[in-house]
Amino acid sequence: MADTATSFDVIVIGAGPAGYPCALRAAQNKLTVACIDEWQNPDGSWTFGGTCLNAGCIPSKALLESSELYHRAQVEFAAHGIAATGLAFDLARMQKRKATIVKGSTQGIAGMLKATGVAALQGHGRLLAGNRVEYTAADGSRRELVAKHVVLASGSQPMPLPSVPFDGQRVVDSQGALEFDAVPKRLGVIGAGVIGLELGSVWRRLGAGVVVLEAMEQFLWMADAAVAKEALRHFRKQGLDVRLGARVGGADVGPDGVTLRYTDAGGEQTVTVDKVVVAIGRRPFTAGLLGEGTGVKVDARGFIEVDDQCRTGAGNVWAVGDVVRGPMLAHKGKEEGVMVADLIAGLHSEVNYGAVPSVIYTAPEIAWVGQTEQQVKEGGREYKVGTFPFTASGRARAMEATAGFCKVIAAQDDDEILGVHIIGPMAGELIAEAVLAMDYSASAEDLQRTMHAHPTLSEALHEAALNADKRAIDILNR
Ligand code: FAD
Ligand code: NAD
């Protein structure tokens, strides 16, 4: 598709993990497609891939991997009989590796869009009435495009904390915290959510003293309580100074650091750090996206309103990913983007919002799908629980990674799997089996009767399912 064309079957605004899969699938469906993205890196370069590839999932996982390897060499190698003397790390090289991974991934997206025939347009897109889109190119030139369908996939941005404003130096957002060129001696993290825990872990493993201030009294409120309890114990043991019920009131930024003022159950407190990462959530991004008279509705929290199939209700305008309701996760956005591209092509498609996996890439890793035990209890349905600790897994023992457990919650009446919660090695990979099981409405017995290779970590999930009926083999059933 020529980049000068002005009329398309589909125009996608945003090329993050919601937008670019939508564009690719629409092209696979033989539709003519343009995908517009305005992402610009601090060095001025334009790239596709959105938050996830440029400043989110991928760079954070690159640094998590490097820092975990370093940490394991420090604390675990000795148990294997490996002497790691004179161990050191080169942060510049670690950062360069991360940048190379990001560049390879974003160039891969650009290549895929081109190879699939998508007109990949760098610049700003603004929806106008009547399915028209005003496209402002990188050089400032403007032209009007028109499409049978427009998909809005403009994503999200970090939520600011007015009492601790970003300054890009001492007080940064998650993108800034991925770019430190030196390990801060003292790092303050505001928010013990996914970003706070992942990035706090990176810098803690590399030697920073990390204080995490969390407003809620309850740690990881969105996770199963047993998992959250286990996680907090491990994180504190690793040296993350997690302070719960801490309400930040302000910050004094000086040449020697930032003094954060907060109140907790003990009254007024302060903590002085060298850098602060504000990670209190993200908010939908729609600045400059919607022209006059489009009919697209935005709710009180800034999300574009859509139905279960991501229709905005305004003509043939759809919206997907972080800019609409639901968890702000790359895979949730991807499935929505693909669903919309298929629906536009007249194919059947749906997203199962009841089986969206969540993963926190800490060590131990945390992953879950479905309802927590508290949610099941509140729902009033009779249920049974099976658990299996990784201390009883041969593979986990061989890996020297026995922290954590698998937990399966199933309905008492028909044995339906209601939720699966894992904290432990490779939890993010193990959860895929549970997602598949739930997507296919499997019962705990279905998991029990499925053969799992030995010795693998997946046996822990198998045994947890067996334990739900007190039939586990490798632990005493209690
Ligand atoms: P985005 O990725 O934000 O992409 C939107 C794109 O649209 C951007 O490139 C933006 O520049 C562009 N855009 C916006 N408005 C316009 C416009 N008007 N014209 C043109 N272009 C426009 N999720 C996971 O599932 N797993 C993880 O491990 C994970 N780790 C994360 C780590 C960090 C540090 C962060 C910050 C996020 C992480 N996330 C993770 C969340 C994930 O990045 C988001 O859920 C995902 O990127 C959302 O995809 P999206 O396509 O909706 O939006
Ligand atoms: P989050 O919603 O996960 O956590 C924010 C935390 O900050 C919460 O615990 C909240 O109680 C706390 N908080 C809010 N206001 C506060 C205040 N004033 N003071 C102290 N604490 C406060 O948000 P996040 O960690 O910023 O991540 C944003 C989004 O990015 C999440 O929705 C997440 O889904 C996504 N993300 C996902 C992954 C992953 O899938 N592994 C990784 C990173 C980010």
XYZ file of C-alpha atoms and ligand atoms in Angstrom:
575
model
C 0.000 0.000 0.000
C 1.548 3.329 -1.063
C 2.158 5.790 1.760
C 0.451 8.499 -0.353
C -2.913 6.724 -0.544
C -5.741 8.575 1.172
C -8.521 6.000 1.251
C -8.400 2.703 3.183
C -10.631 -0.041 4.449
C -9.136 0.383 7.933
C -7.079 3.096 9.629
C -5.547 2.191 12.985
C -4.347 5.043 15.194
C -1.584 3.724 17.454
C 0.933 0.948 16.742
C 1.369 -0.498 20.239
C 0.510 -4.128 21.052
C -3.184 -3.377 20.480
C -2.822 -1.356 17.271
C -0.160 -3.153 15.252
C -1.703 -6.663 15.586
C -5.016 -5.136 14.482
C -3.322 -3.647 11.409
C -1.507 -6.901 10.613
C -4.622 -9.063 10.981
C -6.698 -6.612 8.914
C -4.062 -6.859 6.151
C -4.102 -10.684 6.457
C -7.867 -10.387 5.943
C -7.104 -8.700 2.583
C -8.221 -5.258 3.694
C -6.310 -2.079 2.779
C -4.824 -0.679 5.971
C -2.965 2.368 7.300
C -1.432 2.431 10.781
C -0.420 5.797 12.229
C 1.892 6.175 15.223
C 3.529 9.182 16.821
C 5.925 7.463 19.251
C 9.197 9.399 19.454
C 12.154 8.310 21.558
C 14.159 10.742 23.682
C 16.833 10.734 20.906
C 14.210 11.967 18.414
C 13.864 8.675 16.517
C 10.375 7.460 15.520
C 9.503 3.848 16.209
C 6.513 1.521 16.124
C 5.577 -0.814 18.989
C 4.151 1.721 21.475
C 4.773 1.697 25.213
C 5.233 -2.062 25.405
C 8.149 -2.385 23.026
C 9.776 1.006 23.547
C 9.390 1.713 27.237
C 7.444 -1.088 28.902
C 7.254 -4.866 28.694
C 10.361 -5.497 26.619
C 12.980 -3.151 28.115
C 11.804 -3.949 31.648
C 12.087 -7.694 31.025
C 15.571 -7.229 29.526
C 16.751 -5.479 32.696
C 14.907 -7.941 34.948
C 16.710 -10.815 33.231
C 20.172 -9.225 33.470
C 19.751 -8.159 37.079
C 18.353 -11.557 38.073
C 21.288 -13.377 36.490
C 23.654 -11.155 38.452
C 21.717 -11.696 41.665
C 21.598 -15.475 41.170
C 25.323 -15.593 40.503
C 25.795 -13.740 43.794
C 23.492 -15.760 46.009
C 22.758 -19.103 44.308
C 25.891 -20.216 42.485
C 27.603 -21.303 45.699
C 24.864 -23.872 46.342
C 25.645 -25.418 42.931
C 29.317 -25.606 43.857
C 30.226 -22.766 41.512
C 32.580 -20.108 42.844
C 31.754 -16.715 41.382
C 34.540 -14.565 42.719
C 35.188 -11.045 41.507
C 31.620 -10.826 40.196
C 30.809 -7.430 38.702
C 28.373 -5.870 36.268
C 28.705 -3.206 33.609
C 25.500 -1.134 33.664
C 26.320 0.633 30.392
C 26.586 -2.743 28.684
C 23.385 -3.965 30.326
C 21.584 -0.863 29.060
C 23.086 -1.295 25.594
C 21.865 -4.902 25.473
C 18.390 -3.694 26.461
C 18.467 -0.994 23.753
C 19.531 -3.554 21.132
C 16.631 -5.826 22.072
C 14.192 -2.917 21.874
C 15.573 -1.775 18.531
C 15.385 -5.274 17.066
C 11.784 -5.637 18.254
C 10.563 -2.262 16.975
C 12.333 -2.701 13.643
C 10.703 -6.112 13.439
C 7.252 -4.496 13.732
C 8.091 -1.900 11.063
C 9.295 -4.718 8.799
C 6.163 -6.795 9.391
C 3.851 -3.852 8.656
C 5.708 -3.168 5.413
C 5.850 -6.810 4.351
C 2.100 -7.210 4.984
C 1.286 -4.171 2.865
C 0.195 -1.860 5.687
C 0.850 1.847 5.053
C 2.879 2.547 8.215
C 2.640 6.291 8.814
C 4.738 8.044 11.406
C 3.037 11.100 12.880
C -0.169 12.159 14.610
C -3.647 10.882 13.828
C -6.828 12.708 14.759
C -10.273 11.264 14.220
C -12.676 13.627 12.470
C -16.399 13.202 11.921
C -17.429 10.844 9.120
C -14.630 8.294 9.482
C -12.041 10.798 8.312
C -8.620 11.034 9.928
C -6.341 14.036 9.884
C -2.771 12.792 9.574
C 0.066 15.136 10.534
C 3.319 13.628 9.305
C 6.665 13.823 11.047
C 7.660 16.766 8.804
C 4.547 18.725 9.860
C 2.672 18.247 6.574
C -1.022 17.404 6.855
C -3.420 15.361 4.808
C -6.865 13.973 5.253
C -7.455 10.237 5.059
C -10.714 8.365 5.000
C -11.557 4.782 5.925
C -14.537 2.449 6.128
C -13.416 1.614 9.689
C -11.199 3.472 12.172
C -9.624 1.721 15.163
C -8.399 3.863 18.054
C -5.447 2.277 19.883
C -3.786 5.290 21.485
C -2.764 3.529 24.714
C -1.973 5.044 28.077
C 0.569 7.153 29.901
C 1.920 7.272 33.484
C -0.375 8.790 36.086
C 1.289 11.835 37.652
C 1.240 12.461 41.406
C 0.623 16.209 41.832
C 2.434 16.329 45.194
C 5.557 14.715 43.686
C 5.799 16.119 40.137
C 8.050 14.482 37.537
C 11.207 16.485 36.799
C 12.949 13.909 34.621
C 16.001 13.971 36.879
C 15.274 13.128 40.491
C 11.605 12.236 40.066
C 10.918 9.981 37.101
C 8.250 7.743 35.631
C 8.749 4.107 34.582
C 10.444 5.147 31.340
C 12.968 7.224 33.263
C 13.552 4.354 35.701
C 14.521 2.113 32.788
C 17.189 4.579 31.687
C 19.290 5.216 34.834
C 22.968 5.332 33.855
C 24.107 4.691 37.427
C 22.579 2.633 40.218
C 20.978 5.061 42.672
C 22.261 4.518 46.177
C 18.802 5.116 47.616
C 15.737 4.672 45.428
C 12.216 5.613 46.446
C 9.335 3.944 44.626
C 5.826 5.312 45.055
C 3.321 2.514 44.415
C 3.839 -1.189 45.134
C 2.026 -2.251 41.973
C 3.399 -4.204 39.045
C 5.810 -1.500 37.859
C 7.001 -0.595 41.367
C 7.786 -4.225 42.191
C 9.419 -5.081 38.854
C 11.576 -1.964 38.579
C 12.216 -1.858 42.327
C 13.535 -5.437 42.005
C 15.845 -4.515 39.108
C 17.578 -1.715 41.021
C 17.578 -3.586 44.332
C 19.378 -6.546 42.720
C 21.944 -4.150 41.301
C 22.634 -2.735 44.751
C 20.225 0.157 45.379
C 18.572 0.549 48.770
C 14.915 0.526 47.739
C 12.008 1.916 49.755
C 8.545 1.250 48.326
C 5.717 3.432 49.613
C 2.280 1.950 49.047
C -0.901 3.833 49.940
C -2.992 0.708 50.543
C -2.746 -1.266 53.775
C -3.132 -4.441 51.767
C -0.153 -5.605 49.704
C -0.960 -6.594 46.072
C -4.696 -6.205 46.601
C -5.436 -7.554 43.119
C -3.706 -10.902 43.755
C -4.905 -13.878 45.783
C -4.240 -13.084 49.467
C -2.107 -16.211 50.018
C 0.080 -15.309 47.052
C 0.383 -11.687 48.171
C 1.426 -12.794 51.657
C 4.077 -15.151 50.285
C 5.337 -12.504 47.844
C 5.698 -9.827 50.524
C 7.731 -12.202 52.667
C 10.165 -12.901 49.822
C 10.447 -9.289 48.663
C 11.218 -8.080 52.167
C 13.807 -10.846 52.519
C 15.395 -9.587 49.300
C 15.734 -6.168 50.896
C 12.819 -4.299 49.341
C 11.673 -2.018 52.147
C 7.933 -2.124 51.461
C 5.961 0.310 53.646
C 2.202 -0.197 53.508
C -0.516 2.330 54.274
C 1.946 5.098 53.345
C 0.236 8.200 51.974
C 2.690 10.512 50.286
C 1.975 14.184 50.988
C 4.849 15.870 49.201
C 8.508 15.964 48.272
C 11.365 18.364 48.887
C 13.867 18.141 46.065
C 17.349 19.343 46.948
C 20.894 18.896 45.679
C 21.415 15.889 47.946
C 18.253 14.034 47.105
C 14.520 13.999 47.551
C 12.854 13.924 50.916
C 9.442 12.296 50.634
C 6.897 13.207 53.276
C 4.232 10.644 54.034
C 1.843 9.556 56.738
C 1.187 6.008 57.866
C -0.279 4.287 60.920
C 2.645 5.671 62.944
C 1.962 9.305 61.955
C 4.091 11.751 59.915
C 7.195 10.190 58.338
C 9.974 11.172 55.965
C 12.448 9.244 53.873
C 15.309 10.721 51.863
C 16.385 9.081 48.615
C 18.495 9.929 45.547
C 15.837 9.182 42.944
C 12.102 8.605 43.019
C 10.031 6.504 40.633
C 6.348 7.385 40.652
C 4.450 4.226 39.647
C 0.895 4.775 40.865
C -0.874 3.519 37.758
C -1.427 4.596 34.179
C -4.250 6.560 32.583
C -5.775 6.341 29.116
C -4.217 8.645 26.513
C -6.557 10.550 24.195
C -4.909 13.986 23.926
C -5.441 15.391 20.433
C -7.143 12.186 19.301
C -10.770 13.190 18.896
C -11.908 16.045 16.655
C -15.290 17.754 16.796
C -18.462 15.758 16.234
C -17.001 12.245 16.122
C -19.592 10.929 18.566
C -16.958 8.876 20.414
C -17.676 8.966 24.154
C -15.017 9.195 26.867
C -15.942 8.224 30.454
C -15.150 10.153 33.655
C -11.772 8.411 33.999
C -10.762 9.182 30.413
C -11.386 5.727 28.885
C -13.062 5.539 25.471
C -16.415 3.831 25.968
C -16.846 0.548 24.105
C -19.027 -2.567 24.209
C -17.749 -6.149 24.649
C -16.645 -6.199 21.014
C -14.820 -2.861 21.247
C -17.378 -0.853 19.247
C -17.559 2.788 20.311
C -21.105 3.090 18.973
C -20.038 6.020 16.764
C -20.235 4.886 13.124
C -17.571 2.346 12.262
C -15.200 3.494 14.977
C -13.648 0.909 17.312
C -11.235 1.255 20.232
C -8.844 -1.304 21.748
C -6.067 -1.722 24.323
C -5.171 0.468 27.278
C -7.431 3.294 26.093
C -10.532 1.185 26.877
C -11.812 -0.566 30.039
C -10.162 -3.704 31.399
C -6.661 -4.526 32.542
C -3.847 -2.515 30.959
C -1.977 -5.483 29.538
C -0.292 -5.968 26.187
C -1.878 -9.384 25.548
C -5.371 -8.119 26.368
C -4.867 -5.290 23.844
C -3.499 -7.703 21.246
C -6.527 -9.983 21.491
C -8.863 -6.997 21.198
C -6.992 -5.679 18.149
C -7.128 -9.050 16.418
C -10.817 -9.508 17.337
C -11.738 -6.132 15.836
C -9.806 -6.814 12.614
C -11.672 -10.124 12.242
C -15.072 -8.598 13.047
C -14.453 -5.883 10.439
C -13.761 -8.651 7.906
C -17.068 -10.278 8.804
C -15.502 -13.171 10.713
C -16.606 -14.480 14.090
C -14.371 -13.383 16.967
C -14.534 -12.678 20.686
C -12.284 -12.039 23.659
C -12.738 -14.130 26.808
C -12.319 -11.440 29.463
C -12.716 -14.113 32.138
C -9.406 -15.711 31.189
C -6.913 -12.852 30.972
C -3.635 -13.913 32.606
C -1.715 -11.523 34.880
C 2.012 -11.940 35.411
C 4.410 -10.041 37.657
C 7.987 -10.722 36.547
C 9.612 -10.574 39.953
C 11.543 -13.441 41.572
C 9.646 -15.446 42.585
C 7.410 -14.762 39.606
C 3.683 -14.311 40.213
C 0.907 -15.290 37.804
C -2.801 -15.843 37.953
C -5.957 -16.232 35.919
C -9.590 -16.128 36.976
C -10.896 -15.313 40.408
C -8.993 -15.049 43.668
C -10.190 -17.085 46.638
C -11.595 -13.900 48.211
C -13.607 -13.149 45.058
C -14.990 -16.683 44.914
C -15.923 -16.460 48.590
C -17.683 -13.126 48.049
C -19.531 -14.625 45.068
C -21.016 -17.185 47.457
C -20.271 -20.300 45.368
C -19.090 -23.391 47.265
C -15.514 -24.118 46.291
C -12.511 -26.327 46.980
C -8.831 -25.415 46.928
C -5.776 -27.465 46.026
C -2.225 -26.270 46.601
C 1.202 -27.684 45.943
C 4.478 -26.160 47.161
C 7.527 -25.975 44.876
C 9.584 -27.456 47.719
C 7.956 -30.769 46.715
C 8.791 -30.371 43.009
C 11.844 -32.334 41.860
C 12.525 -29.889 39.038
C 12.264 -26.848 41.313
C 14.673 -28.478 43.754
C 17.114 -29.220 40.934
C 16.809 -25.572 39.885
C 17.387 -24.340 43.447
C 14.101 -22.439 43.054
C 11.687 -23.856 45.626
C 9.981 -20.644 46.765
C 6.244 -20.481 46.272
C 3.325 -22.715 45.330
C 0.529 -23.434 42.851
C -3.085 -22.998 43.894
C -6.151 -24.224 42.026
C -9.644 -23.099 43.005
C -12.531 -25.168 41.621
C -16.298 -25.151 42.106
C -17.603 -27.698 44.596
C -20.698 -28.508 42.510
C -19.428 -29.063 38.948
C -15.641 -28.973 39.452
C -15.209 -25.952 37.091
C -11.825 -24.263 37.488
C -12.527 -20.778 38.876
C -9.008 -19.475 39.391
C -5.373 -20.542 39.319
C -2.661 -18.710 41.249
C 1.051 -19.393 41.032
C 4.000 -17.867 42.798
C 7.287 -19.518 41.944
C 9.741 -20.300 39.157
C 8.460 -19.639 35.616
C 4.974 -18.854 36.935
C 4.353 -16.693 33.866
C 4.945 -19.684 31.583
C 3.077 -22.181 33.779
C -0.071 -20.073 33.836
C -0.608 -20.641 30.095
C -1.867 -24.161 30.819
C -4.405 -22.788 33.283
C -5.548 -20.123 30.795
C -6.105 -22.804 28.164
C -7.945 -24.952 30.685
C -10.233 -22.099 31.683
C -10.763 -21.005 28.074
C -12.006 -24.515 27.312
C -14.100 -24.628 30.528
C -11.993 -27.490 31.879
C -12.673 -29.016 35.277
C -10.084 -29.726 37.955
C -10.502 -33.382 37.008
C -9.516 -32.572 33.404
C -6.237 -31.156 34.729
C -5.849 -34.157 37.043
C -6.248 -36.611 34.138
C -3.760 -34.778 31.886
C -0.288 -36.324 31.825
C 2.516 -33.919 32.749
C 6.142 -34.638 31.883
C 8.491 -35.472 34.729
C 10.434 -33.726 36.078
C 8.880 -30.397 35.101
C 7.555 -27.427 37.006
C 4.157 -28.047 35.388
C 3.753 -31.087 37.635
C 3.183 -28.627 40.485
C 0.021 -27.384 38.750
C -1.062 -30.975 38.107
C -0.539 -31.882 41.756
C -2.355 -28.743 42.950
C -5.370 -29.798 40.851
C -5.164 -33.295 42.398
C -4.894 -31.788 45.855
C -8.211 -29.987 45.296
C -9.774 -33.468 45.687
C -7.175 -34.601 48.230
C -5.681 -36.999 45.683
C -2.199 -35.499 45.223
C 0.571 -38.076 45.042
C 3.681 -36.134 45.939
C 2.454 -34.414 49.114
C 0.324 -35.416 52.066
C -3.217 -34.268 51.289
C -4.510 -32.024 54.020
P 0.532 1.648 23.804
O 1.497 0.549 23.871
O 0.640 2.762 24.774
O 0.614 2.219 22.324
C -0.140 3.305 21.888
C 0.595 3.962 20.737
O -0.263 4.925 20.151
C 1.845 4.726 21.179
O 2.929 4.400 20.341
C 1.452 6.192 21.016
O 2.559 7.009 20.675
C 0.469 6.090 19.865
N -0.484 7.210 19.789
C -1.268 7.692 20.781
N -2.057 8.678 20.313
C -1.766 8.806 19.004
C -2.255 9.660 17.974
N -3.241 10.536 18.195
N -1.710 9.539 16.747
C -0.718 8.629 16.493
N -0.245 7.808 17.423
C -0.768 7.887 18.657
N 1.983 -5.341 29.865
C 2.075 -6.691 29.795
O 1.134 -7.337 29.350
N 3.210 -7.343 30.208
C 4.273 -6.684 30.716
O 5.267 -7.302 31.076
C 4.202 -5.281 30.815
N 5.235 -4.578 31.309
C 5.168 -3.212 31.356
C 6.239 -2.518 31.901
C 6.196 -1.137 31.973
C 7.368 -0.393 32.554
C 5.051 -0.441 31.469
C 4.996 1.057 31.503
C 3.976 -1.124 30.948
C 4.013 -2.524 30.892
N 2.947 -3.274 30.414
C 3.017 -4.629 30.361
C 1.718 -2.627 29.933
C 1.735 -2.546 28.385
O 2.865 -1.821 27.980
C 0.475 -1.883 27.887
O -0.650 -2.580 28.379
C 0.431 -1.906 26.366
O 1.545 -1.249 25.821
C -0.844 -1.244 25.855
O -0.876 -1.341 24.479
P -1.656 -0.256 23.588
O -1.362 -0.631 22.166
O -3.038 -0.147 24.035
O -0.973 1.133 23.930
P -0.657 -0.539 39.382
O -2.070 -0.171 39.282
O -0.237 -1.933 39.127
O -0.102 -0.178 40.829
C -0.138 1.112 41.342
C 0.014 1.023 42.846
O 0.205 2.333 43.336
C -1.201 0.447 43.549
O -0.810 -0.552 44.452
C -1.820 1.647 44.257
O -2.473 1.308 45.461
C -0.589 2.496 44.512
N -0.856 3.924 44.660
C -1.747 4.678 43.994
N -1.657 5.966 44.399
C -0.693 6.015 45.336
C -0.131 7.041 46.112
N -0.541 8.303 45.995
N 0.851 6.742 46.981
C 1.306 5.448 47.116
N 0.792 4.429 46.410
C -0.175 4.712 45.510
O 0.087 0.478 38.394
P 1.577 0.491 37.856
O 2.451 -0.376 38.647
O 1.916 1.931 37.680
O 1.383 -0.154 36.429
C 0.511 0.470 35.465
C -0.093 -0.541 34.548
O 0.895 -1.131 33.723
C -0.780 -1.638 35.319
O -2.145 -1.579 35.023
C -0.206 -2.913 34.811
O -1.201 -3.772 34.386
C 0.676 -2.519 33.618
N 1.947 -3.247 33.775
C 1.919 -4.600 33.639
C 3.077 -5.327 33.830
C 3.022 -6.805 33.698
O 2.074 -7.311 33.135
N 4.008 -7.535 34.200
C 4.261 -4.694 34.173
C 4.240 -3.314 34.332
C 3.063 -2.601 34.117
